[in-house]
mmCIF file of the C-alpha atoms, coordinates in Angstrom:
data_MODEL
# 
_entry.id   MODEL 
# 
loop_
_atom_site.group_PDB 
_atom_site.id 
_atom_site.type_symbol 
_atom_site.label_atom_id 
_atom_site.label_alt_id 
_atom_site.label_comp_id 
_atom_site.label_asym_id 
_atom_site.label_entity_id 
_atom_site.label_seq_id 
_atom_site.pdbx_PDB_ins_code 
_atom_site.Cartn_x 
_atom_site.Cartn_y 
_atom_site.Cartn_z 
_atom_site.occupancy 
_atom_site.B_iso_or_equiv 
_atom_site.pdbx_formal_charge 
_atom_site.auth_seq_id 
_atom_site.auth_comp_id 
_atom_site.auth_asym_id 
_atom_site.auth_atom_id 
_atom_site.pdbx_PDB_model_num 
ATOM 1  C CA . UNK A 1 1  ? -10.315 7.049   -4.073  1.00 0.00 ? 1  UNK A CA 1 
ATOM 2  C CA . UNK A 1 2  ? -7.777  6.583   -1.180  1.00 0.00 ? 2  UNK A CA 1 
ATOM 3  C CA . UNK A 1 3  ? -9.336  4.581   1.505   1.00 0.00 ? 3  UNK A CA 1 
ATOM 4  C CA . UNK A 1 4  ? -9.549  6.014   5.250   1.00 0.00 ? 4  UNK A CA 1 
ATOM 5  C CA . UNK A 1 5  ? -7.037  4.423   7.022   1.00 0.00 ? 5  UNK A CA 1 
ATOM 6  C CA . UNK A 1 6  ? -8.082  6.451   10.171  1.00 0.00 ? 6  UNK A CA 1 
ATOM 7  C CA . UNK A 1 7  ? -10.287 4.220   12.288  1.00 0.00 ? 7  UNK A CA 1 
ATOM 8  C CA . UNK A 1 8  ? -7.650  0.674   10.942  1.00 0.00 ? 8  UNK A CA 1 
ATOM 9  C CA . UNK A 1 9  ? -6.479  -0.352  15.136  1.00 0.00 ? 9  UNK A CA 1 
ATOM 10 C CA . UNK A 1 10 ? -4.988  -4.635  13.234  1.00 0.00 ? 10 UNK A CA 1 
ATOM 11 C CA . UNK A 1 11 ? -4.212  -6.435  16.077  1.00 0.00 ? 11 UNK A CA 1 
ATOM 12 C CA . UNK A 1 12 ? -0.897  -7.396  16.404  1.00 0.00 ? 12 UNK A CA 1 
ATOM 13 C CA . UNK A 1 13 ? -1.586  -11.227 15.019  1.00 0.00 ? 13 UNK A CA 1 
ATOM 14 C CA . UNK A 1 14 ? -2.987  -9.695  11.673  1.00 0.00 ? 14 UNK A CA 1 
ATOM 15 C CA . UNK A 1 15 ? 0.024   -7.848  10.588  1.00 0.00 ? 15 UNK A CA 1 
ATOM 16 C CA . UNK A 1 16 ? 2.808   -9.057  8.405   1.00 0.00 ? 16 UNK A CA 1 
ATOM 17 C CA . UNK A 1 17 ? 6.361   -7.335  6.808   1.00 0.00 ? 17 UNK A CA 1 
ATOM 18 C CA . UNK A 1 18 ? 5.547   -5.325  3.017   1.00 0.00 ? 18 UNK A CA 1 
ATOM 19 C CA . UNK A 1 19 ? 8.375   -8.356  2.405   1.00 0.00 ? 19 UNK A CA 1 
ATOM 20 C CA . UNK A 1 20 ? 5.712   -11.189 3.048   1.00 0.00 ? 20 UNK A CA 1 
ATOM 21 C CA . UNK A 1 21 ? 2.974   -9.069  1.631   1.00 0.00 ? 21 UNK A CA 1 
ATOM 22 C CA . UNK A 1 22 ? 4.842   -7.765  -1.525  1.00 0.00 ? 22 UNK A CA 1 
ATOM 23 C CA . UNK A 1 23 ? 5.702   -12.733 -2.052  1.00 0.00 ? 23 UNK A CA 1 
ATOM 24 C CA . UNK A 1 24 ? 1.631   -12.474 -2.137  1.00 0.00 ? 24 UNK A CA 1 
ATOM 25 C CA . UNK A 1 25 ? 0.576   -10.027 -3.697  1.00 0.00 ? 25 UNK A CA 1 
ATOM 26 C CA . UNK A 1 26 ? 3.169   -9.623  -6.495  1.00 0.00 ? 26 UNK A CA 1 
ATOM 27 C CA . UNK A 1 27 ? 3.669   -6.055  -6.518  1.00 0.00 ? 27 UNK A CA 1 
ATOM 28 C CA . UNK A 1 28 ? 7.359   -5.416  -4.839  1.00 0.00 ? 28 UNK A CA 1 
ATOM 29 C CA . UNK A 1 29 ? 8.275   -4.384  -0.925  1.00 0.00 ? 29 UNK A CA 1 
ATOM 30 C CA . UNK A 1 30 ? 9.491   -0.686  -3.217  1.00 0.00 ? 30 UNK A CA 1 
ATOM 31 C CA . UNK A 1 31 ? 5.639   -0.233  -4.069  1.00 0.00 ? 31 UNK A CA 1 
ATOM 32 C CA . UNK A 1 32 ? 4.194   -1.286  -0.959  1.00 0.00 ? 32 UNK A CA 1 
ATOM 33 C CA . UNK A 1 33 ? 6.515   0.913   0.808   1.00 0.00 ? 33 UNK A CA 1 
ATOM 34 C CA . UNK A 1 34 ? 5.577   4.225   -2.083  1.00 0.00 ? 34 UNK A CA 1 
ATOM 35 C CA . UNK A 1 35 ? 1.503   3.128   -1.462  1.00 0.00 ? 35 UNK A CA 1 
ATOM 36 C CA . UNK A 1 36 ? 2.026   3.139   1.899   1.00 0.00 ? 36 UNK A CA 1 
ATOM 37 C CA . UNK A 1 37 ? 4.188   6.331   2.148   1.00 0.00 ? 37 UNK A CA 1 
ATOM 38 C CA . UNK A 1 38 ? 0.922   8.118   0.178   1.00 0.00 ? 38 UNK A CA 1 
ATOM 39 C CA . UNK A 1 39 ? -1.843  6.351   1.873   1.00 0.00 ? 39 UNK A CA 1 
ATOM 40 C CA . UNK A 1 40 ? -2.990  4.458   -0.068  1.00 0.00 ? 40 UNK A CA 1 
ATOM 41 C CA . UNK A 1 41 ? -2.298  0.962   1.547   1.00 0.00 ? 41 UNK A CA 1 
ATOM 42 C CA . UNK A 1 42 ? -2.522  0.751   5.502   1.00 0.00 ? 42 UNK A CA 1 
ATOM 43 C CA . UNK A 1 43 ? 1.099   0.602   7.652   1.00 0.00 ? 43 UNK A CA 1 
ATOM 44 C CA . UNK A 1 44 ? 3.308   1.712   9.510   1.00 0.00 ? 44 UNK A CA 1 
ATOM 45 C CA . UNK A 1 45 ? 6.943   1.411   11.024  1.00 0.00 ? 45 UNK A CA 1 
ATOM 46 C CA . UNK A 1 46 ? 7.880   -0.737  13.455  1.00 0.00 ? 46 UNK A CA 1 
ATOM 47 C CA . UNK A 1 47 ? 10.928  0.076   15.266  1.00 0.00 ? 47 UNK A CA 1 
ATOM 48 C CA . UNK A 1 48 ? 13.421  -0.070  11.053  1.00 0.00 ? 48 UNK A CA 1 
ATOM 49 C CA . UNK A 1 49 ? 10.702  -2.784  10.195  1.00 0.00 ? 49 UNK A CA 1 
ATOM 50 C CA . UNK A 1 50 ? 7.131   -1.538  7.815   1.00 0.00 ? 50 UNK A CA 1 
ATOM 51 C CA . UNK A 1 51 ? 4.108   -4.189  8.122   1.00 0.00 ? 51 UNK A CA 1 
ATOM 52 C CA . UNK A 1 52 ? 1.050   -3.704  6.836   1.00 0.00 ? 52 UNK A CA 1 
ATOM 53 C CA . UNK A 1 53 ? -2.012  -6.410  6.570   1.00 0.00 ? 53 UNK A CA 1 
ATOM 54 C CA . UNK A 1 54 ? -2.982  -8.677  4.435   1.00 0.00 ? 54 UNK A CA 1 
ATOM 55 C CA . UNK A 1 55 ? -6.731  -6.854  4.249   1.00 0.00 ? 55 UNK A CA 1 
ATOM 56 C CA . UNK A 1 56 ? -5.205  -3.673  3.423   1.00 0.00 ? 56 UNK A CA 1 
ATOM 57 C CA . UNK A 1 57 ? -3.209  -5.307  0.817   1.00 0.00 ? 57 UNK A CA 1 
ATOM 58 C CA . UNK A 1 58 ? -6.509  -6.764  -0.427  1.00 0.00 ? 58 UNK A CA 1 
ATOM 59 C CA . UNK A 1 59 ? -8.920  -3.962  -0.684  1.00 0.00 ? 59 UNK A CA 1 
ATOM 60 C CA . UNK A 1 60 ? -5.662  -2.221  -3.277  1.00 0.00 ? 60 UNK A CA 1 
ATOM 61 C CA . UNK A 1 61 ? -5.984  -5.194  -4.628  1.00 0.00 ? 61 UNK A CA 1 
ATOM 62 C CA . UNK A 1 62 ? -10.096 -5.015  -5.771  1.00 0.00 ? 62 UNK A CA 1 
ATOM 63 C CA . UNK A 1 63 ? -10.367 -1.757  -6.480  1.00 0.00 ? 63 UNK A CA 1 
ATOM 64 C CA . UNK A 1 64 ? -9.645  0.032   -10.624 1.00 0.00 ? 64 UNK A CA 1 
ATOM 65 C CA . UNK A 1 65 ? -6.132  0.946   -11.356 1.00 0.00 ? 65 UNK A CA 1 
ATOM 66 C CA . UNK A 1 66 ? -5.035  2.270   -14.297 1.00 0.00 ? 66 UNK A CA 1 
ATOM 67 C CA . UNK A 1 67 ? -1.811  0.304   -15.318 1.00 0.00 ? 67 UNK A CA 1 
ATOM 68 C CA . UNK A 1 68 ? 0.742   1.229   -17.257 1.00 0.00 ? 68 UNK A CA 1 
ATOM 69 C CA . UNK A 1 69 ? 2.509   4.499   -18.843 1.00 0.00 ? 69 UNK A CA 1 
ATOM 70 C CA . UNK A 1 70 ? 1.493   7.694   -17.576 1.00 0.00 ? 70 UNK A CA 1 
ATOM 71 C CA . UNK A 1 71 ? 0.307   10.020  -19.833 1.00 0.00 ? 71 UNK A CA 1 
ATOM 72 C CA . UNK A 1 72 ? 2.987   12.765  -20.108 1.00 0.00 ? 72 UNK A CA 1 
ATOM 73 C CA . UNK A 1 73 ? 2.494   16.645  -19.518 1.00 0.00 ? 73 UNK A CA 1 
ATOM 74 C CA . UNK A 1 74 ? 1.849   18.924  -22.636 1.00 0.00 ? 74 UNK A CA 1 
ATOM 75 C CA . UNK A 1 75 ? 5.209   20.532  -22.366 1.00 0.00 ? 75 UNK A CA 1 
ATOM 76 C CA . UNK A 1 76 ? 4.103   23.617  -25.132 1.00 0.00 ? 76 UNK A CA 1 
ATOM 77 C CA . UNK A 1 77 ? 3.781   27.184  -24.010 1.00 0.00 ? 77 UNK A CA 1 
# 
């Protein structure tokens, strides 16, 4: 379930770069960027820097997530 980030307005003091967030949570900056793009975690681009908050990443990490390879699609016709 995707959280509703529409009303989320963090203060400037709460913002951290995706690189910093990746060091704290163990996910790569590229993966975090993908999650931001899908609206799974909150984030914005300021000039050339993508930022999020520790709270947004924490909320993602506490969710139940399926890990591992995705099931293959049945390609039979």
